[in-house]
Amino acid sequence: MSDDRAERIAEFIEPLRVAPGSTVRLERDFDPREKAGLKKRKAADLLRTGVELLAEYQSRLAAQDTYGVLLCLQALDAGGKDGTIRHVMSGVNPQGVRVSSFKVPSSEELDHDYLWRYAGRLPARGEIAIFNRSHYEEVLVVRVHTENLVRQKLPDSARGSGVWKRRYREINDWERYLVDNGFKVVKIFLNLSKEEQRARFLKRIDLPEKNWKFSAADVRERRHWAEYQRAFSKMLSATSTEWAPWYVVPADRKWFARLCTAAILAHTLMDIDPQYPQMPEAARKELLVAKRGLEREAPTGMPADPYAARHPSGRDARTSGRRAGKKKRG
Ligand code: ATP
Ligand code: MG
């Protein structure tokens, strides 16, 4: 990856980043219809390149086995989280990715501290974990519908005034702990307009094959639009940090949201810049001994090393190239 490309990705995502310490007012500061002057077709080409890039970096991340990445995806209903995950992760090895969706907490989950269920789904080193909804629900839906807080069986001291401020601090501290220990945390809010949400709900009703996606509960939740915008604005202001920034991605155009998400994830991985492990000299010697042994097993008429024979100018060819049947050692 050339520095030039890395720089262009960084420039592309910069306007989406919530500057730590800034005060966000969503409607004023971020336009859900933004598309950075791009056309859909051009964006599709760029996304393809982005997906290839992610595949390459994920493979290096897994091989290096030192860092992990946590991507938190938040959105209002019909914001496009599922489709974004599907498209952005389409090229990566499924063994290196773990997607967790967080719904209304179970009674077992409510019996623990509020971060417990998220901690159980964190990435291992070498992995990318995606949270489809995340610990941020604890300061969003729980804040908009405070009956959720009551269900959490908290002691009085943990639910009185100042609870949200304290949760922001706890979340920031938790994320800092993860980052300090090799787990990058990146957070994306898919910012949908109220009108686009209406249009998507209607489409789910109009098209029979989309009916299953429609939920009357989502329409009821829409009545709390303004409260959610306020809760999101406060959360973005309080929890976009130097170590775990928030990005507000314009989500009215699905193709643009997917491209931005791929770019943000690529940027995160490029920042880690994971490397394939280098073999120590002693281990490399062992490889060469094994190589000689395997070459001696070549049946008559077959190349000693079929790979090296097909790639005569390759690095491996320099250590091989002998043919079975000729000068074969006993
Ligand atoms: P989709 O509708 O695309 O399947 P979704 O993420 O909306 O995806 P749902 O099962 O429809 O999934 O909704 C999950 C619900 O769980 C949301 O309404 C969300 O607000 C709620 N939820 C998530 N976390 C919590 C929490 N900690 N406390 C209370 N409710 C929560
Ligand atoms: Mg839903």
Coordinates of N, CA and C in Angstrom, one line a residue, residues 197-283:
Q197 N -35.7 7.1 6.5 CA -36.3 6.0 7.3 C -37.7 5.7 6.9
R198 N -38.5 6.8 6.8 CA -39.9 6.6 6.4 C -40.0 5.8 5.1
A199 N -39.2 6.3 4.1 CA -39.2 5.6 2.8 C -38.8 4.2 2.9
R200 N -37.8 3.8 3.7 CA -37.3 2.4 3.8 C -38.4 1.6 4.5
F201 N -39.1 2.1 5.5 CA -40.1 1.4 6.1 C -41.2 1.1 5.1
L202 N -41.6 2.1 4.3 CA -42.7 1.9 3.3 C -42.3 0.8 2.3
K203 N -41.0 0.9 1.9 CA -40.5 -0.2 0.9 C -40.7 -1.6 1.5
R204 N -40.4 -1.7 2.8 CA -40.5 -3.0 3.5 C -42.0 -3.5 3.5
I205 N -42.9 -2.5 3.5 CA -44.3 -2.9 3.4 C -44.8 -3.2 2.0
D206 N -44.2 -2.4 1.1 CA -44.7 -2.5 -0.3 C -44.2 -3.8 -1.0
L207 N -43.0 -4.2 -0.7 CA -42.4 -5.3 -1.4 C -42.6 -6.6 -0.6
P208 N -43.3 -7.6 -1.1 CA -43.6 -8.8 -0.3 C -42.3 -9.4 0.2
E209 N -41.3 -9.5 -0.6 CA -40.1 -10.1 -0.1 C -39.3 -9.4 1.0
K210 N -39.8 -8.1 1.2 CA -39.2 -7.4 2.3 C -40.1 -7.3 3.5
N211 N -41.3 -7.8 3.4 CA -42.2 -7.8 4.5 C -41.6 -8.3 5.9
W212 N -40.9 -9.3 5.8 CA -40.3 -9.9 7.0 C -39.4 -9.0 7.8
K213 N -38.9 -8.0 7.1 CA -38.0 -7.0 7.7 C -38.8 -5.9 8.5
F214 N -40.1 -5.8 8.1 CA -40.9 -4.8 8.7 C -41.3 -5.1 10.2
S215 N -41.2 -4.1 11.0 CA -41.6 -4.4 12.4 C -42.4 -3.1 12.9
A216 N -43.6 -3.4 13.4 CA -44.5 -2.3 13.9 C -43.7 -1.6 15.0
A217 N -42.9 -2.4 15.8 CA -42.2 -1.8 16.9 C -41.2 -0.7 16.4
D218 N -40.7 -0.9 15.2 CA -39.8 0.1 14.6 C -40.5 1.4 14.4
V219 N -41.8 1.3 13.9 CA -42.5 2.5 13.7 C -42.9 3.2 15.0
R220 N -43.1 2.4 16.0 CA -43.4 3.0 17.3 C -42.1 3.8 17.8
E221 N -41.0 3.1 17.6 CA -39.7 3.7 18.1 C -39.4 5.0 17.4
R222 N -39.9 5.1 16.1 CA -39.7 6.3 15.3 C -40.3 7.6 16.0
R223 N -41.3 7.3 16.8 CA -41.9 8.5 17.5 C -41.0 9.2 18.4
H224 N -39.9 8.4 18.8 CA -38.9 9.0 19.7 C -37.7 9.6 19.0
W225 N -37.9 9.9 17.7 CA -36.8 10.3 16.8 C -36.0 11.4 17.5
A226 N -36.7 12.5 18.0 CA -36.0 13.6 18.5 C -35.2 13.3 19.7
E227 N -35.7 12.4 20.6 CA -35.0 12.0 21.8 C -33.7 11.2 21.4
Y228 N -33.9 10.4 20.4 CA -32.7 9.6 19.9 C -31.6 10.5 19.4
Q229 N -32.1 11.5 18.6 CA -31.1 12.5 18.0 C -30.3 13.1 19.1
R230 N -31.0 13.5 20.2 CA -30.3 14.1 21.3 C -29.4 13.2 22.0
A231 N -29.9 11.9 22.2 CA -29.1 10.9 22.9 C -27.8 10.6 22.1
F232 N -28.0 10.5 20.8 CA -26.8 10.3 19.9 C -25.9 11.5 20.0
S233 N -26.4 12.7 19.9 CA -25.5 13.9 19.9 C -24.7 13.9 21.2
K234 N -25.3 13.6 22.3 CA -24.6 13.7 23.6 C -23.6 12.6 23.7
M235 N -24.0 11.4 23.2 CA -23.0 10.3 23.3 C -21.8 10.5 22.4
L236 N -22.1 11.1 21.2 CA -20.9 11.3 20.3 C -20.0 12.4 20.9
S237 N -20.6 13.4 21.5 CA -19.8 14.4 22.1 C -18.9 13.9 23.2
A238 N -19.5 13.0 24.0 CA -18.8 12.5 25.2 C -17.8 11.4 25.0
T239 N -18.0 10.6 23.9 CA -17.2 9.4 23.8 C -16.4 9.2 22.5
S240 N -16.3 10.4 21.8 CA -15.3 10.3 20.7 C -14.0 10.7 21.3
T241 N -13.0 9.8 21.3 CA -11.8 10.0 22.0 C -10.6 9.9 21.1
E242 N -9.4 10.3 21.5 CA -8.3 10.2 20.6 C -8.0 8.7 20.4
W243 N -8.3 7.8 21.4 CA -7.9 6.4 21.3 C -9.1 5.6 20.6
A244 N -10.3 6.1 20.6 CA -11.4 5.4 20.0 C -12.4 6.4 19.4
P245 N -12.1 6.9 18.2 CA -13.0 8.0 17.7 C -14.3 7.5 17.1
W246 N -15.3 8.3 17.1 CA -16.5 8.1 16.4 C -16.4 8.7 15.0
Y247 N -17.1 8.0 14.0 CA -17.2 8.5 12.7 C -18.7 8.5 12.4
V248 N -19.2 9.7 11.9 CA -20.6 9.8 11.6 C -20.7 9.6 10.1
V249 N -21.3 8.5 9.6 CA -21.3 8.2 8.2 C -22.7 8.5 7.6
P250 N -22.7 9.3 6.6 CA -24.0 9.7 6.0 C -24.7 8.4 5.4
A251 N -25.9 8.1 5.8 CA -26.4 6.8 5.5 C -27.7 6.8 4.6
D252 N -28.0 8.0 4.1 CA -29.2 8.0 3.2 C -29.0 7.3 1.9
R253 N -27.7 7.3 1.4 CA -27.4 6.5 0.2 C -26.5 5.3 0.7
K254 N -27.1 4.1 0.5 CA -26.5 2.9 1.1 C -25.1 2.7 0.5
W255 N -24.9 3.0 -0.8 CA -23.6 2.8 -1.4 C -22.6 3.7 -0.9
F256 N -23.0 4.9 -0.4 CA -22.0 5.8 0.1 C -21.6 5.4 1.6
A257 N -22.6 4.9 2.3 CA -22.4 4.5 3.7 C -21.4 3.3 3.7
R258 N -21.6 2.4 2.7 CA -20.7 1.2 2.6 C -19.3 1.6 2.3
L259 N -19.2 2.5 1.3 CA -17.8 2.9 1.0 C -17.1 3.6 2.2
C260 N -17.8 4.5 2.9 CA -17.2 5.1 4.0 C -16.8 4.1 5.1
T261 N -17.7 3.1 5.3 CA -17.4 2.1 6.4 C -16.1 1.3 6.0
A262 N -16.0 1.0 4.7 CA -14.8 0.2 4.2 C -13.6 1.1 4.4
A263 N -13.7 2.4 4.1 CA -12.6 3.3 4.2 C -12.1 3.4 5.6
I264 N -13.1 3.5 6.5 CA -12.7 3.7 8.0 C -12.1 2.5 8.5
L265 N -12.6 1.3 8.1 CA -12.0 0.1 8.6 C -10.6 -0.1 8.0
A266 N -10.5 0.2 6.7 CA -9.1 0.1 6.0 C -8.2 1.0 6.7
H267 N -8.6 2.2 7.0 CA -7.7 3.2 7.7 C -7.2 2.7 9.0
T268 N -8.1 2.0 9.7 CA -7.8 1.5 11.1 C -6.7 0.4 10.9
L269 N -6.9 -0.5 9.9 CA -6.0 -1.6 9.7 C -4.6 -1.1 9.2
M270 N -4.7 0.0 8.3 CA -3.4 0.5 7.8 C -2.6 1.2 8.9
D271 N -3.3 1.7 9.9 CA -2.7 2.4 11.0 C -1.9 1.3 11.8
I272 N -2.5 0.2 12.0 CA -1.9 -0.9 12.7 C -0.7 -1.4 11.9
D273 N -0.9 -1.4 10.5 CA 0.2 -1.9 9.6 C 0.7 -3.3 10.0
P274 N -0.1 -4.3 10.1 CA 0.3 -5.6 10.6 C 1.2 -6.2 9.5
Q275 N 2.2 -7.0 10.0 CA 3.2 -7.6 9.1 C 3.2 -9.1 9.2
Y276 N 3.4 -9.8 8.1 CA 3.6 -11.2 8.2 C 4.9 -11.5 9.0
P277 N 4.8 -12.5 9.9 CA 6.0 -12.8 10.7 C 7.2 -13.2 9.9
Q278 N 8.4 -12.7 10.3 CA 9.6 -13.1 9.6 C 10.1 -14.3 10.3
M279 N 10.6 -15.3 9.6 CA 11.2 -16.5 10.2 C 12.5 -16.2 10.8
P280 N 12.8 -16.6 12.0 CA 14.2 -16.5 12.5 C 15.1 -17.4 11.7
E281 N 16.4 -17.1 11.7 CA 17.3 -17.8 10.9 C 17.3 -19.3 11.2
A282 N 17.2 -19.7 12.5 CA 17.3 -21.1 12.8 C 16.1 -21.8 12.3
A283 N 14.9 -21.2 12.3 CA 13.7 -21.8 11.8 C 13.7 -21.9 10.3

